[in-house]
PDB file of C-alpha atoms and ligand atoms in Angstrom:
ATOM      1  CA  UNK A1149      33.490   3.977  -2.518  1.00  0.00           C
ATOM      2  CA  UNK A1150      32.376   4.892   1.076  1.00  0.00           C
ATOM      3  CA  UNK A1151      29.001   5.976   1.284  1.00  0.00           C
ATOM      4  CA  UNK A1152      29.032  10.126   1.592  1.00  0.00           C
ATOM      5  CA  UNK A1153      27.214  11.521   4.332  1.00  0.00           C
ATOM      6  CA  UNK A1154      26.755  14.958   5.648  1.00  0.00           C
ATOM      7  CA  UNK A1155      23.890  17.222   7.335  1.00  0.00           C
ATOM      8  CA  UNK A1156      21.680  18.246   4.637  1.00  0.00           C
ATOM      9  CA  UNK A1157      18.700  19.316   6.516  1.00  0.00           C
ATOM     10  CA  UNK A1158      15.948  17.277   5.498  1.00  0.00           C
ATOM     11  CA  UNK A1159      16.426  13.546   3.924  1.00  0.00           C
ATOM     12  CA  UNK A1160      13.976  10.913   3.223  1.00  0.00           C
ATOM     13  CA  UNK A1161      15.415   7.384   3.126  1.00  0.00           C
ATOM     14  CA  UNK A1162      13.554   4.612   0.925  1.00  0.00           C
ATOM     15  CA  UNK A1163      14.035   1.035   1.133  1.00  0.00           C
ATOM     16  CA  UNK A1164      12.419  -1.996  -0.193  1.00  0.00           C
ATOM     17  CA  UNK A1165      12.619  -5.794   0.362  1.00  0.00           C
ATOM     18  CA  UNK A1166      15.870  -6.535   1.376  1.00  0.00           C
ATOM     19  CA  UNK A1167      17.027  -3.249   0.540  1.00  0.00           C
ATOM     20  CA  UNK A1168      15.925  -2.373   3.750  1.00  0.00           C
ATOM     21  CA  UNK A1169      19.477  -3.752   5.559  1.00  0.00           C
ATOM     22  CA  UNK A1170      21.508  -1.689   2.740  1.00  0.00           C
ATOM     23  CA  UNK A1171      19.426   1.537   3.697  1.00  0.00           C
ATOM     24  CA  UNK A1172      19.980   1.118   7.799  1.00  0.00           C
ATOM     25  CA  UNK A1173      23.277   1.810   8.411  1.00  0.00           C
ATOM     26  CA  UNK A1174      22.855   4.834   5.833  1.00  0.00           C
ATOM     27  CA  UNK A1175      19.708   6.023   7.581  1.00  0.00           C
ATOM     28  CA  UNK A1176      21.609   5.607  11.059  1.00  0.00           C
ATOM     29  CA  UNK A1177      24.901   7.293   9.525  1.00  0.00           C
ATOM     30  CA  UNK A1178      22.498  10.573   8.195  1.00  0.00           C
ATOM     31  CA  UNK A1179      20.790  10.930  11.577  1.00  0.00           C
ATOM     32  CA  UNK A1180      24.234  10.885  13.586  1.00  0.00           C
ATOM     33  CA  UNK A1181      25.070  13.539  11.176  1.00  0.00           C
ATOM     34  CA  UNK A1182      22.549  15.413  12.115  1.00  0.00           C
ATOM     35  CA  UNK A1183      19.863  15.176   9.918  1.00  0.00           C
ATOM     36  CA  UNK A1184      15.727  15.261  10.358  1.00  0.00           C
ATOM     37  CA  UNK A1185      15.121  11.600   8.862  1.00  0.00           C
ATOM     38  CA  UNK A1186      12.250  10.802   7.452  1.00  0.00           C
ATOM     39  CA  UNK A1187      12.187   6.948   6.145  1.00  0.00           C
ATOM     40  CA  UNK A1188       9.675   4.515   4.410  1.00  0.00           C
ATOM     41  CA  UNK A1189       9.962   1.147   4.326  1.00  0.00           C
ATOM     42  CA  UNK A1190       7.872  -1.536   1.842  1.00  0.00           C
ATOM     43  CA  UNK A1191       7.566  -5.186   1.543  1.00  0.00           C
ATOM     44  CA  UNK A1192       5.364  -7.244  -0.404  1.00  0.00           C
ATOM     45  CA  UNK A1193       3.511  -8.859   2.591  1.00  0.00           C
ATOM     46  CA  UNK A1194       3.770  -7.670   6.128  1.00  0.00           C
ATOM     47  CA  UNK A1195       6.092 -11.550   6.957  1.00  0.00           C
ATOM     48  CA  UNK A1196       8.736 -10.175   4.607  1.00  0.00           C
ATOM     49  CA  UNK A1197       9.280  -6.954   6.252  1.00  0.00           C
ATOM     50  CA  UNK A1198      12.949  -6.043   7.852  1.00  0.00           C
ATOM     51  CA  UNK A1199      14.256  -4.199  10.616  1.00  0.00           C
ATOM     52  CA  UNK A1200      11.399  -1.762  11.375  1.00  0.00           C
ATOM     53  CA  UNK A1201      12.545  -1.302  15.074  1.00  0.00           C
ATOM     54  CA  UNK A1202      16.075  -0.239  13.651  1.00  0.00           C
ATOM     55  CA  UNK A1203      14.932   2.308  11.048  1.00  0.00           C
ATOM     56  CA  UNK A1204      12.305   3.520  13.667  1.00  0.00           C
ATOM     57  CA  UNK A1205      15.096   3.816  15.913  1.00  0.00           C
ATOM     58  CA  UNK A1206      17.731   5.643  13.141  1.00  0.00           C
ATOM     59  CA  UNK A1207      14.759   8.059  12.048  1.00  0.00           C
ATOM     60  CA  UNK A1208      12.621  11.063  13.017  1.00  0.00           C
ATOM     61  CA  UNK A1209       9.514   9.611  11.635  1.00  0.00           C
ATOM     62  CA  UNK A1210       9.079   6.207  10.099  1.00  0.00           C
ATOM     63  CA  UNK A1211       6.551   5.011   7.261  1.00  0.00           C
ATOM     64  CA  UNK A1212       5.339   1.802   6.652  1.00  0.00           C
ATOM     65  CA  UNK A1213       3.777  -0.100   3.189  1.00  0.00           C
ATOM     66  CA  UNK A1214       3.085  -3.296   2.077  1.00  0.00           C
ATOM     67  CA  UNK A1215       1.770  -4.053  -1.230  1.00  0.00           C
ATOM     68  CA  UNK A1216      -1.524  -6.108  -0.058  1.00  0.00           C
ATOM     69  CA  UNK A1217      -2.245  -4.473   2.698  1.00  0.00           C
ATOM     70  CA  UNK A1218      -1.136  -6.666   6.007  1.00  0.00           C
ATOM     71  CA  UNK A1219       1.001  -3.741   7.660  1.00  0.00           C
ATOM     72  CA  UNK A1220       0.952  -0.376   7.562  1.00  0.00           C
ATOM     73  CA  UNK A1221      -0.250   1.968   4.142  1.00  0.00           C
ATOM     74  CA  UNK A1222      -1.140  -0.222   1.681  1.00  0.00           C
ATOM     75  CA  UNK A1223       0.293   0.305  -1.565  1.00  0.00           C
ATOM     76  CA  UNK A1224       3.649   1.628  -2.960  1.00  0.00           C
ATOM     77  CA  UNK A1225       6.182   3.511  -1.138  1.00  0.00           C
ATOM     78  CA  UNK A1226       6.448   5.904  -3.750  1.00  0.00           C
ATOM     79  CA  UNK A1227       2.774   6.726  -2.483  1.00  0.00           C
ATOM     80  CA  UNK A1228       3.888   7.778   1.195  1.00  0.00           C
ATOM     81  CA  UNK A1229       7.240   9.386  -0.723  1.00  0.00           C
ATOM     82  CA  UNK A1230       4.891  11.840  -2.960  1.00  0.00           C
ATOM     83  CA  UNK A1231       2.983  13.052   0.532  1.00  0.00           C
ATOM     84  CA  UNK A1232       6.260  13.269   2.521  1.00  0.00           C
ATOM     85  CA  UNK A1233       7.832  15.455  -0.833  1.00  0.00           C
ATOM     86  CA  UNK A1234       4.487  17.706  -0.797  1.00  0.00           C
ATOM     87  CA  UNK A1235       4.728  18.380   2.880  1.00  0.00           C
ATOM     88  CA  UNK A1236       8.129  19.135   3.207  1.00  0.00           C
ATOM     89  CA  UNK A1237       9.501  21.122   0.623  1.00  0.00           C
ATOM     90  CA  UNK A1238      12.852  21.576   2.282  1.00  0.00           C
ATOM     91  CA  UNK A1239      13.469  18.096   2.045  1.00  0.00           C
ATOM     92  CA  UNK A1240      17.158  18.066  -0.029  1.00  0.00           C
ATOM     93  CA  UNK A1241      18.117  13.845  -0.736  1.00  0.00           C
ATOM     94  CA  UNK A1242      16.569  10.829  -0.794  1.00  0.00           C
ATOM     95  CA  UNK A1243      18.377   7.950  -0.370  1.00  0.00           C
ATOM     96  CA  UNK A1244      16.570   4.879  -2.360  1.00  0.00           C
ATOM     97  CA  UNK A1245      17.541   0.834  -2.202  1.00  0.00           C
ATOM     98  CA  UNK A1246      15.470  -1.568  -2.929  1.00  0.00           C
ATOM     99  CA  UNK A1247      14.453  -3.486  -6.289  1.00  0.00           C
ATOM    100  CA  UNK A1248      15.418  -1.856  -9.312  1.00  0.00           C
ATOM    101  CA  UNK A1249      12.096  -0.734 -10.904  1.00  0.00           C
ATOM    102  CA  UNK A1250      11.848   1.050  -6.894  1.00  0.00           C
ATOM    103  CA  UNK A1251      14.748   3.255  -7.415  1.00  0.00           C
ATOM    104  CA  UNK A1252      13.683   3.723 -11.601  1.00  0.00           C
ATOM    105  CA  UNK A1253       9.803   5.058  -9.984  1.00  0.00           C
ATOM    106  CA  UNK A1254      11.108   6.944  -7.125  1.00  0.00           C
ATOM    107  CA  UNK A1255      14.053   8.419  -9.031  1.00  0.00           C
ATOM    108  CA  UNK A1256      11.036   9.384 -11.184  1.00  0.00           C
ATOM    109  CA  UNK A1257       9.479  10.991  -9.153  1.00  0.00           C
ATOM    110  CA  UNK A1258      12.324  12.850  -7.045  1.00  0.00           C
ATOM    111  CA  UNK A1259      13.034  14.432 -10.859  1.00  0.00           C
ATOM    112  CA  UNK A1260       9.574  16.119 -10.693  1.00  0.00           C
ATOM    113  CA  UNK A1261      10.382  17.856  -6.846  1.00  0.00           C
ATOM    114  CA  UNK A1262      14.386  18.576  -7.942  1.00  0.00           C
ATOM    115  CA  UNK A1263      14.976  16.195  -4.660  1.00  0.00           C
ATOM    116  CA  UNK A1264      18.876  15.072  -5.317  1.00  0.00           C
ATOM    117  CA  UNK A1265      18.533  11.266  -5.014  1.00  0.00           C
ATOM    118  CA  UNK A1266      21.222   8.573  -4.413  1.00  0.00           C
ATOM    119  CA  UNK A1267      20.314   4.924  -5.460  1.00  0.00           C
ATOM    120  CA  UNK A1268      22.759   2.286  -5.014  1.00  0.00           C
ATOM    121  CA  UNK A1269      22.903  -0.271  -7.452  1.00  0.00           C
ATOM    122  CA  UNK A1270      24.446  -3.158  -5.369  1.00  0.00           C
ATOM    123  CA  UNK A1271      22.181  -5.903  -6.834  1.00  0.00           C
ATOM    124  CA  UNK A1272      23.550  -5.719 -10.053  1.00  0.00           C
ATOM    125  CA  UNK A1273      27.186  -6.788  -8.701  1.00  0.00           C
ATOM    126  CA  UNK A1274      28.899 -10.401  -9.002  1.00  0.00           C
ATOM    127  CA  UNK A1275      32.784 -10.752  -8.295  1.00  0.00           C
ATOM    128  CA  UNK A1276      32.501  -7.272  -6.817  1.00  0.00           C
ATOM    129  CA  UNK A1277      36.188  -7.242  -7.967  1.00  0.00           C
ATOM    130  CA  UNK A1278      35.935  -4.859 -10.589  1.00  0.00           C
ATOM    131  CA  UNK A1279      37.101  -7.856 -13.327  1.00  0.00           C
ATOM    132  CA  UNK A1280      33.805  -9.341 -14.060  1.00  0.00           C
ATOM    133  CA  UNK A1281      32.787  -6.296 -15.532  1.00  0.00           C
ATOM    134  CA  UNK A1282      28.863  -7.699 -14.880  1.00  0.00           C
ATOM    135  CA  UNK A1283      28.296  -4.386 -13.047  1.00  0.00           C
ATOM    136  CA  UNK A1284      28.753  -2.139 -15.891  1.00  0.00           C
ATOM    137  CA  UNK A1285      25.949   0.618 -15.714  1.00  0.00           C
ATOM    138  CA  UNK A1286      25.430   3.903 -18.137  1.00  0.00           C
ATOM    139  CA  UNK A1287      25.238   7.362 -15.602  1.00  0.00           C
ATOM    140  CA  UNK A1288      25.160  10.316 -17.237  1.00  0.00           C
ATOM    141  CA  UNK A1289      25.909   8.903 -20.636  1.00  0.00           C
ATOM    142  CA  UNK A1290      29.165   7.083 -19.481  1.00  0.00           C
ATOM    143  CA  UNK A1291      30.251   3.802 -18.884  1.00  0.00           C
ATOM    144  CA  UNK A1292      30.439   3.127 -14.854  1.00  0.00           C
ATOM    145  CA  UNK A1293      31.684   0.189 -12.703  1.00  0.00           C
ATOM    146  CA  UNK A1294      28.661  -0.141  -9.459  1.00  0.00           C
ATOM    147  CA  UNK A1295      31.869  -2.266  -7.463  1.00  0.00           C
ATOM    148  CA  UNK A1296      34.101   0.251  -8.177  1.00  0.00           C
ATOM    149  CA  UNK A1297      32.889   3.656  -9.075  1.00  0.00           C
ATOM    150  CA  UNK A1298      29.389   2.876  -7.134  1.00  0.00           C
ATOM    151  CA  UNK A1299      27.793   1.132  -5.471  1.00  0.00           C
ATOM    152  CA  UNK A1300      25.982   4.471  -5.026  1.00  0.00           C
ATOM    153  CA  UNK A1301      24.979   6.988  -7.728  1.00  0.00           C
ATOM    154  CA  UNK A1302      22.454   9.921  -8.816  1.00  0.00           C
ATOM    155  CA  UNK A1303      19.341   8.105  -9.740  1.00  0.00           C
ATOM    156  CA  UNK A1304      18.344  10.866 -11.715  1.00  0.00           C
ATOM    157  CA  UNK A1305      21.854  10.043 -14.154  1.00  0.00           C
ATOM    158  CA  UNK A1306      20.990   5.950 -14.098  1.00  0.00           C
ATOM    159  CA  UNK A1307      20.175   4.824 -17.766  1.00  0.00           C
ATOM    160  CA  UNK A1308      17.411   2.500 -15.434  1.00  0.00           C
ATOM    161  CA  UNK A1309      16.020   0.700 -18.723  1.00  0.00           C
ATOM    162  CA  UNK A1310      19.680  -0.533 -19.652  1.00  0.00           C
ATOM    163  CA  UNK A1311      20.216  -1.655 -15.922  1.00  0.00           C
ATOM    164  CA  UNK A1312      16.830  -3.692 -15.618  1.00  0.00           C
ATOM    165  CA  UNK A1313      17.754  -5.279 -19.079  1.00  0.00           C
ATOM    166  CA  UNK A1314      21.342  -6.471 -17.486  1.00  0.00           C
ATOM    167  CA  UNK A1315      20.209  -7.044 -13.907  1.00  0.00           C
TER     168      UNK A1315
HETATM  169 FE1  FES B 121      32.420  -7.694 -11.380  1.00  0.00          FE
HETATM  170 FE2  FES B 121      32.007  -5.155 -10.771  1.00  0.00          FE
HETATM  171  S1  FES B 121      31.021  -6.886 -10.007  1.00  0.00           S
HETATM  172  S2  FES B 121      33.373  -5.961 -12.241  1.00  0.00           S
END
């Protein structure tokens, strides 16, 4: 399904890892629309971090992490999402993609501000075909496809444990 984008107001765009190339043409896509764009971006180790001059380029303000410390914040991105979310109220999505038990912590945490949040579970995909059936997730209590009914979804409706026992 194409990937819906409108002007919202305020968004925050997460990514992770390779995640990070997933997010970018999103985060480009939500600033066209006219959108104030706040993003973070994480890697484990400042080497394995993506595209920063892109998502600096597609957003209003861009925050960096790496879990030991080599660029940017170090620590989580959750950590720089829970500031941005106490900051700016007004902020109405997130947009998370990264490694699963990322979108799981920082659909978590979106709950707790009511911040709608779109996670797309891409990783979990094989033939992408829709006949594998591999991709078979639980949102909201019922049986999805990610290649065909996804790849993006409310990550406050993913059953997260079920995906992270599949993936
Ligand atoms: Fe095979 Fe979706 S990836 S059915």
């Amino acid at each position: 399904q194409p990937t819906h984008l409108e002007k919202v107001g305020k968004v925050i765009c997460v990514g992770g890892g390779t995640g990070i190339a997933v997010l970018y043409p999103i985060t480009r896509g939500l600033k066209q629309a006219g959108n104030h764009v706040f993003s973070v971006i994480g890697a484990r180790t400042k080497d394995l971090l993506i595209l920063e001059d892109k998502m600096k380029a597609a957003s209003d303000e861009l925050m960096i992490c790496t879990d030991d410390g080599t660029y940017g914040h170090k620590g989580f991105v959750t950590e720089k999402l829970r500031e941005t979310l106490e900051k700016h109220k007004d902020i109405s999505l997130a947009v998370c993609i990264g490694p699963v038990p990322m979108m799981r912590a920082v659909s978590n945490l979106t709950r707790n501000y009511k911040v709608h949040t779109m996670v797309s579970l891409n990783t979990i995909m094989v033939d992408g075909t829709g006949m594998c059936g591999s991709c078979r997730v639980t949102i909201g209590g019922k049986n999805q496809f990610v290649c065909v009914d996804g790849p993006e979804f409310d990550g406050h409706e993913v059953d997260f444990e079920e995906l992270i026992r599949r993936n």
